[in-house]
Amino acid sequence: MFTTVIRTSQSLINCRPSQIIRLQLNRATYATSSSFQAPKTEREVADLLAKARTETERKQIFDSIIGTQKKQDLIKKFQSEETVQDSIGRTKLSTDQTGVDVHPSPFNALRLTYNKTLKVLENIPKSTVYYQAVHSQTIKNLGIVTKFIDNLKVDQVEDQIKQAENELEVNLIEHAVYSADDEYQLALKMIKLKAWEDLEEKPLKGQWDYFEIPASTSYPKN
């Protein structure tokens, strides 16, 4: 039984072998019932996580499965101090993609990043093609995310995330989080590069003219 539980916990946490410390089954200290038992199946874990109301409770559920593994091993790489948000109660345990962890609060992360991008765009001339394209797409995506945040239902979180993925045209909401951050970082670089300014070294006359093939004078005409 212990072997089965250990294998299950490894797949649930989606850790690499090198990250897994010796697994032990401990009771979750948050449980009020003396008969509390550590979950043994994915369904049981999902049910417990859905009922957890705080990050502390979620941590203790994980601790009951993996024992001595430190909490920081479970913290997602994109949860910086600036973007940490309360979990929205996700029950999804894995994205089934290596290196892509389930984001605990994707809507809040996206809204934060989109707003930061819009703030950065204020430093770029509105007449530039880059500003117009990025501003338009960011406003559109922000509207989609805000709609789901305003109508978030605890018992339908995964279904709503799936709908958001369709509207954002991504396979995973986590991909949208990564793309949003990439666009934000690019906007910061555009300000430094000032790509909208004229070239310091002017191109030679005709350098960017298209090649032209003169019409044939010998080809027979109908």
Tab-separated table of N, CA and C in Angstrom, residues 110-111 114-115 136-150 164 167-168:
chain	number	residue	atom	x	y	z
A	110	LEU	N	-2.470	36.945	-14.719
A	110	LEU	CA	-2.638	37.550	-16.040
A	110	LEU	C	-3.081	39.003	-15.932
A	111	ARG	N	-4.045	39.262	-15.058
A	111	ARG	CA	-4.521	40.643	-14.909
A	111	ARG	C	-3.384	41.563	-14.469
A	114	TYR	N	-0.929	42.016	-17.507
A	114	TYR	CA	-1.516	42.842	-18.564
A	114	TYR	C	-1.538	44.314	-18.156
A	115	ASN	N	-1.881	44.585	-16.908
A	115	ASN	CA	-1.909	45.972	-16.439
A	115	ASN	C	-0.505	46.578	-16.425
A	136	SER	N	-3.735	46.848	-28.393
A	136	SER	CA	-5.024	46.281	-28.785
A	136	SER	C	-5.194	44.858	-28.254
A	137	GLN	N	-4.180	44.023	-28.431
A	137	GLN	CA	-4.263	42.633	-27.983
A	137	GLN	C	-4.306	42.536	-26.461
A	138	THR	N	-3.549	43.388	-25.784
A	138	THR	CA	-3.521	43.353	-24.319
A	138	THR	C	-4.858	43.777	-23.734
A	139	ILE	N	-5.453	44.808	-24.304
A	139	ILE	CA	-6.772	45.259	-23.844
A	139	ILE	C	-7.804	44.153	-24.036
A	140	LYS	N	-7.739	43.483	-25.163
A	140	LYS	CA	-8.672	42.388	-25.443
A	140	LYS	C	-8.515	41.261	-24.427
A	141	ASN	N	-7.281	40.835	-24.199
A	141	ASN	CA	-7.027	39.744	-23.259
A	141	ASN	C	-7.382	40.127	-21.824
A	142	LEU	N	-7.102	41.377	-21.468
A	142	LEU	CA	-7.442	41.847	-20.126
A	142	LEU	C	-8.946	41.812	-19.906
A	143	GLY	N	-9.700	42.161	-20.937
A	143	GLY	CA	-11.157	42.107	-20.837
A	143	GLY	C	-11.660	40.694	-20.609
A	144	ILE	N	-11.041	39.730	-21.293
A	144	ILE	CA	-11.427	38.324	-21.129
A	144	ILE	C	-11.156	37.864	-19.703
A	145	VAL	N	-9.959	38.159	-19.215
A	145	VAL	CA	-9.566	37.723	-17.873
A	145	VAL	C	-10.432	38.380	-16.802
A	146	THR	N	-10.666	39.677	-16.946
A	146	THR	CA	-11.479	40.399	-15.967
A	146	THR	C	-12.890	39.837	-15.899
A	147	LYS	N	-13.415	39.456	-17.034
A	147	LYS	CA	-14.762	38.869	-17.075
A	147	LYS	C	-14.837	37.603	-16.226
A	148	PHE	N	-13.830	36.764	-16.336
A	148	PHE	CA	-13.835	35.516	-15.565
A	148	PHE	C	-13.571	35.770	-14.085
A	149	ILE	N	-12.750	36.766	-13.773
A	149	ILE	CA	-12.497	37.095	-12.366
A	149	ILE	C	-13.775	37.581	-11.698
A	150	ASP	N	-14.524	38.426	-12.401
A	150	ASP	CA	-15.758	38.982	-11.837
A	150	ASP	C	-16.849	37.934	-11.677
A	164	ALA	N	-11.713	30.123	-20.639
A	164	ALA	CA	-10.764	31.223	-20.827
A	164	ALA	C	-9.659	30.831	-21.803
A	167	GLU	N	-10.963	31.282	-25.274
A	167	GLU	CA	-11.086	32.686	-25.671
A	167	GLU	C	-9.715	33.348	-25.856
A	168	LEU	N	-8.745	32.902	-25.074
A	168	LEU	CA	-7.390	33.442	-25.204
A	168	LEU	C	-6.602	32.737	-26.305
